[in-house]
Short mmCIF file of N, CA, C and O in Angstrom, two decimals:
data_model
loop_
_atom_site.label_atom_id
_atom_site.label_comp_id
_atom_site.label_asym_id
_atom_site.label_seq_id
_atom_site.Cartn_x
_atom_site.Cartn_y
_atom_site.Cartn_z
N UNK A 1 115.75 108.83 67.51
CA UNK A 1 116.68 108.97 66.42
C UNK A 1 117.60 110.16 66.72
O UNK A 1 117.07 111.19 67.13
N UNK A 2 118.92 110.12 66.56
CA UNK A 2 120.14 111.02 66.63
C UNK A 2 119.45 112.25 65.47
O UNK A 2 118.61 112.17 64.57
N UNK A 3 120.23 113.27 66.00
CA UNK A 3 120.48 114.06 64.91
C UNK A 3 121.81 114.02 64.44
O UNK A 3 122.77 114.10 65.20
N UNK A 4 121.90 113.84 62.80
CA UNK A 4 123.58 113.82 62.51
C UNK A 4 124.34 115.12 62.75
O UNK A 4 123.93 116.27 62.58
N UNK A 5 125.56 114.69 63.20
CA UNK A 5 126.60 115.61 62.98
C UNK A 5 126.33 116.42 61.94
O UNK A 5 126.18 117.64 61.92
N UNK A 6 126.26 115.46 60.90
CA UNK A 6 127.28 116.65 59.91
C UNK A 6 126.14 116.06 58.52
O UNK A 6 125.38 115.11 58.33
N UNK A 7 126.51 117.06 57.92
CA UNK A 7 125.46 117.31 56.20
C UNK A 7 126.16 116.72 55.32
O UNK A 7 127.17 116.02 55.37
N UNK A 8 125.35 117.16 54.35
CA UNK A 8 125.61 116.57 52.89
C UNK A 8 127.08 118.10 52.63
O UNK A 8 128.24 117.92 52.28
N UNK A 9 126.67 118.92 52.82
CA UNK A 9 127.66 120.02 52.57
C UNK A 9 128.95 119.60 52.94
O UNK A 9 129.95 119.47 52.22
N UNK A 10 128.81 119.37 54.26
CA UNK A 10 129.91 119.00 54.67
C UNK A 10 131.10 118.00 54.00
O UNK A 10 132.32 118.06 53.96
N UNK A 11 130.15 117.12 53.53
CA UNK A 11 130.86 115.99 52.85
C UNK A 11 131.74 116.64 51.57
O UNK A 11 132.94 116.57 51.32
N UNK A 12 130.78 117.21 50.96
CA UNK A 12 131.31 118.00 50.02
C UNK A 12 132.64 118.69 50.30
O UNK A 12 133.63 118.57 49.58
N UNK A 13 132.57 119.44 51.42
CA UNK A 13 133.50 120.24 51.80
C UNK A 13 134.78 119.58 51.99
O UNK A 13 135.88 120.09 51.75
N UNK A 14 134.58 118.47 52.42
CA UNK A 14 135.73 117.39 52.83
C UNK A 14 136.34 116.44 51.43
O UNK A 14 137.22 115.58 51.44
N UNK A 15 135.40 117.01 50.10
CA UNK A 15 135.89 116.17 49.17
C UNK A 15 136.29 117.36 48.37
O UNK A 15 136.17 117.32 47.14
N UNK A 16 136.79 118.49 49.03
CA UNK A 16 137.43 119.19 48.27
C UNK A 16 136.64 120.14 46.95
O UNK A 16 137.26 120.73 46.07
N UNK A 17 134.78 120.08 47.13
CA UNK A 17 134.29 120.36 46.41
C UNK A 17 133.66 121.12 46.75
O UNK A 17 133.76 121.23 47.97
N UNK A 18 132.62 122.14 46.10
CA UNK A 18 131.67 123.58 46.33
C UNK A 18 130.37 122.56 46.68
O UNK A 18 129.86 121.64 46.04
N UNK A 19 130.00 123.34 48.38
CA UNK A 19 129.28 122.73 49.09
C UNK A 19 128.13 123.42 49.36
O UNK A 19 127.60 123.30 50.46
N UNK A 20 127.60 124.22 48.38
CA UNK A 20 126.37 125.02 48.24
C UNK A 20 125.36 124.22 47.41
O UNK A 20 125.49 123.63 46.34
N UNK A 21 124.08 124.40 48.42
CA UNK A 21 122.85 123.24 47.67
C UNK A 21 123.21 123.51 45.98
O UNK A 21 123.81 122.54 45.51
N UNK A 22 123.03 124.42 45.18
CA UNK A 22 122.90 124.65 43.95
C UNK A 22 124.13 123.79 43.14
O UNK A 22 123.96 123.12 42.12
N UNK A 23 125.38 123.97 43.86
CA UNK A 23 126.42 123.48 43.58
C UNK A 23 126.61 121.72 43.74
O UNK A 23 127.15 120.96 42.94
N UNK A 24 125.91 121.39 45.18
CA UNK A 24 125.66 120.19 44.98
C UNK A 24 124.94 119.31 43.84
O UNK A 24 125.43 118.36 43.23
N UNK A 25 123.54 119.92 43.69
CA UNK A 25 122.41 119.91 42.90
C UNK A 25 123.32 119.73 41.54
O UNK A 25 123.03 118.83 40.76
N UNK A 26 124.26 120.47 41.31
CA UNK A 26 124.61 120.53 39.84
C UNK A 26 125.58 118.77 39.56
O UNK A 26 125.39 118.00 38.61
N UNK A 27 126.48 118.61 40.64
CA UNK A 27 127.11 117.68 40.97
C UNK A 27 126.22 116.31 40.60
O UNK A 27 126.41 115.68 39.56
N UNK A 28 125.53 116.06 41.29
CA UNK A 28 124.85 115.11 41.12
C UNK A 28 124.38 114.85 39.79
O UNK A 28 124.70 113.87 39.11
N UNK A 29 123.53 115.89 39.41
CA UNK A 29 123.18 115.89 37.91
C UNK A 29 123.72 115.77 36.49
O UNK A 29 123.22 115.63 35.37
N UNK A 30 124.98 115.87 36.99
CA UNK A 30 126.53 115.84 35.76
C UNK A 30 126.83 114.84 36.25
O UNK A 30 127.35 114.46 35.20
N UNK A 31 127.06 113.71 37.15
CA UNK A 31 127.20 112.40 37.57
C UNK A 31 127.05 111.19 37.71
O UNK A 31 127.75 110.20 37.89
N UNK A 32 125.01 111.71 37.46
CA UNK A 32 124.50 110.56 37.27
C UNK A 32 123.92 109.80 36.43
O UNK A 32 123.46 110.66 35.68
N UNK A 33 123.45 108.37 35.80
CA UNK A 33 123.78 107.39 37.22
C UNK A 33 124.44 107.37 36.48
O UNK A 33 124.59 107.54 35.27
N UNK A 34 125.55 106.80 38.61
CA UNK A 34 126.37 105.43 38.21
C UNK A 34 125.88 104.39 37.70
O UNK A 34 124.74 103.97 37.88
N UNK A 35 127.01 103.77 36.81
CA UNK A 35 127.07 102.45 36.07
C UNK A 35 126.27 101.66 37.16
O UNK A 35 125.94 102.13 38.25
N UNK A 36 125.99 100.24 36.67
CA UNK A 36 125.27 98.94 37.30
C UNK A 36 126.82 98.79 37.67
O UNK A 36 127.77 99.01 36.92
N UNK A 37 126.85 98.22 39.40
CA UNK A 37 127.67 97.81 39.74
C UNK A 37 129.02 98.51 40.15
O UNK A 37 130.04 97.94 40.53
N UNK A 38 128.87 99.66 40.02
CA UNK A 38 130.09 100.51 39.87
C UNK A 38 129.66 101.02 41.49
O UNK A 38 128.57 101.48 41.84
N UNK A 39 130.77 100.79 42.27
CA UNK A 39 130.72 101.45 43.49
C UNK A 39 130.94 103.11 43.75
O UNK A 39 131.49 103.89 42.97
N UNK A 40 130.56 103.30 44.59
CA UNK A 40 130.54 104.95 44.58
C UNK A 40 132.19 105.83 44.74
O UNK A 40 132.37 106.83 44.04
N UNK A 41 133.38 105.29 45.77
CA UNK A 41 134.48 105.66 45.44
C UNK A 41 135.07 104.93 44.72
O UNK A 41 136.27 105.04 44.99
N UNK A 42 134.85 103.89 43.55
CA UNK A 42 135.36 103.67 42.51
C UNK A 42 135.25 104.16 41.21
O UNK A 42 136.12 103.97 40.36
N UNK A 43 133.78 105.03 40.94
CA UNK A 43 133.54 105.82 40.22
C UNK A 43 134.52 106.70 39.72
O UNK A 43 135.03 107.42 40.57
N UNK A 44 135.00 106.84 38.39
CA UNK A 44 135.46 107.12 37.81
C UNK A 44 136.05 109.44 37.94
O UNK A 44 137.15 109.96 38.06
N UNK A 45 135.34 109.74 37.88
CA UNK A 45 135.34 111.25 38.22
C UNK A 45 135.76 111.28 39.70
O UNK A 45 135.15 112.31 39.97
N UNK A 46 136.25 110.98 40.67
CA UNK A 46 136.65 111.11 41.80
C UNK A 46 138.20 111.22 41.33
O UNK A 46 138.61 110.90 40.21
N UNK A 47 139.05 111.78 42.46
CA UNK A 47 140.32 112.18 41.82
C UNK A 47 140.70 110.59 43.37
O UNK A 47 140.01 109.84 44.06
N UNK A 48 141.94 110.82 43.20
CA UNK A 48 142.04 109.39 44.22
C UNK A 48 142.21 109.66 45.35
O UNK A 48 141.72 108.87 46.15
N UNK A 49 142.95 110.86 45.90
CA UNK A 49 142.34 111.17 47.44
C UNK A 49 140.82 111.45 47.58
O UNK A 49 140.31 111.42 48.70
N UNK A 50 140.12 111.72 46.53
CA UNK A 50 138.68 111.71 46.72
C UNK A 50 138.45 109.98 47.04
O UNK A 50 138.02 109.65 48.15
N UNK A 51 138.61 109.46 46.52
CA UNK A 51 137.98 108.45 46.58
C UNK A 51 138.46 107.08 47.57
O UNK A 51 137.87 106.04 47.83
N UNK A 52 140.35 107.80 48.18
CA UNK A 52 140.35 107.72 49.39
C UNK A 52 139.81 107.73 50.64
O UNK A 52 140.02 106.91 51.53
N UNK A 53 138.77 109.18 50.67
CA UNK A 53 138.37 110.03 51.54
C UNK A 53 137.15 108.94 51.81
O UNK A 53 136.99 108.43 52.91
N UNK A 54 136.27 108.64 50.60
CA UNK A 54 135.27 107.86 50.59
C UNK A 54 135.49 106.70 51.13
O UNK A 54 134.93 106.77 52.23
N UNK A 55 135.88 105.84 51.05
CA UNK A 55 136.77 104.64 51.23
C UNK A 55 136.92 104.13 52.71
O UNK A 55 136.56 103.09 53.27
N UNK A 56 137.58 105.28 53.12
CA UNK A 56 137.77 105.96 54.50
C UNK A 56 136.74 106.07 55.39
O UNK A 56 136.50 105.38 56.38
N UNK A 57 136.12 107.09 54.88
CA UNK A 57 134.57 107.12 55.85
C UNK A 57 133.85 106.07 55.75
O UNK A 57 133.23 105.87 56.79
N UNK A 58 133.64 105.22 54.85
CA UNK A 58 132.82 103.77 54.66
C UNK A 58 133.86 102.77 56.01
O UNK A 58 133.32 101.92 56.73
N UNK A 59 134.63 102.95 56.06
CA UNK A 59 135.31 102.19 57.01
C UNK A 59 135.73 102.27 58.09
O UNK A 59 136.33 101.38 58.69
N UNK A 60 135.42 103.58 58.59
CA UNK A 60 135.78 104.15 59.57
C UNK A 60 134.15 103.15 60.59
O UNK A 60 133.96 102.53 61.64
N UNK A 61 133.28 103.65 59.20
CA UNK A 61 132.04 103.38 60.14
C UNK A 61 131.43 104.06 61.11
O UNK A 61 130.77 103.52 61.99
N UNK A 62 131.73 105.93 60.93
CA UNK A 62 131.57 106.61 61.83
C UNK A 62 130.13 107.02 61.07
O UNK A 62 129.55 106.39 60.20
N UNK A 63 129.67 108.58 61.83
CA UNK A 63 128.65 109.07 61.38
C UNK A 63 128.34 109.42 59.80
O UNK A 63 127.24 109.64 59.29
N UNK A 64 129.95 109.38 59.03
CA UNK A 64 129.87 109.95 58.01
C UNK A 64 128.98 109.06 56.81
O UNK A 64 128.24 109.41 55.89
N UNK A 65 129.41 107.91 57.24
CA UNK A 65 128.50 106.60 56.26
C UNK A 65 127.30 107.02 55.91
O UNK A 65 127.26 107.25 54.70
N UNK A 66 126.05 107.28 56.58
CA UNK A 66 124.66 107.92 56.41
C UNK A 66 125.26 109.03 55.25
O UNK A 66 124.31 109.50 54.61
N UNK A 67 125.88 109.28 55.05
CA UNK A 67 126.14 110.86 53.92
C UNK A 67 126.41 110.20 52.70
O UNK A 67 125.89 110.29 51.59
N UNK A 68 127.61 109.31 53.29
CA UNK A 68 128.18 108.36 52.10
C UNK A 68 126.99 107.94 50.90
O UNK A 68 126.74 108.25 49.73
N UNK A 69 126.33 106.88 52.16
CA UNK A 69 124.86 106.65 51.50
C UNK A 69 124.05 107.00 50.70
O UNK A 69 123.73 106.52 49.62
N UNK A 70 123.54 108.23 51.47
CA UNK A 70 122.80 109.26 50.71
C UNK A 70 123.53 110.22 49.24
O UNK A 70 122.99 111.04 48.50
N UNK A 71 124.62 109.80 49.26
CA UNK A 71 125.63 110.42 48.27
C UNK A 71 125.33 109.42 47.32
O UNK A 71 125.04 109.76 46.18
N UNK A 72 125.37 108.14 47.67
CA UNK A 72 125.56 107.05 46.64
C UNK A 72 123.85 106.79 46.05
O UNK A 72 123.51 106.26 44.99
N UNK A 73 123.25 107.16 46.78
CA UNK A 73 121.63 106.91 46.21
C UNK A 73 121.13 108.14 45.72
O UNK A 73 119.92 108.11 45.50
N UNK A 74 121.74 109.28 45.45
CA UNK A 74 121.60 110.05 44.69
C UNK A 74 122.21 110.06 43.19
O UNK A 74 121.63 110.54 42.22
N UNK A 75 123.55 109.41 43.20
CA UNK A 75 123.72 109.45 42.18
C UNK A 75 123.20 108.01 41.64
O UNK A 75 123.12 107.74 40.44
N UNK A 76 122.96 107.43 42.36
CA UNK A 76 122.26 105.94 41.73
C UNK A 76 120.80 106.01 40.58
O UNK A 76 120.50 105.47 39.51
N UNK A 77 120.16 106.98 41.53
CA UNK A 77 118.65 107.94 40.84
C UNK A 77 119.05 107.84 39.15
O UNK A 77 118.31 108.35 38.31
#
């Protein structure tokens, strides 16, 4: 198994948001869940280059997807 590039911080960092565990931690918890059915950059609280950004990395299909993921099954919880 690879080790990833890049973190959950990171992602953060790239969505223009405070990328400190506590800060994440808070994120998630004011977020969740998403609706049944509601995709993760369609979610509503994303500004639209946010949800560009998301969009993006899901399609790029690079390393970032695994984050994506883990982004989206956190707030799914």
């Amino acid at each position: 198994m690879e080790t990833p590039i890049h973190q959950l911080s990171d992602l953060f960092s790239q969505l223009g948001l405070p990328d400190d565990a506590a800060s994440i931690e808070a994120f998630v918890a004011s977020h969740r869940p998403l609706a049944d059915g509601v995709r993760l950059a369609d979610a509503p609280f994303w500004s639209v280059s946010q949800a560009q950004l998301l969009r993006q990395k899901l399609a790029d299909d690079a390393d970032w997807v695994g984050l994506v993921d883990s982004l989206n099954a956190m707030l799914s919880a």
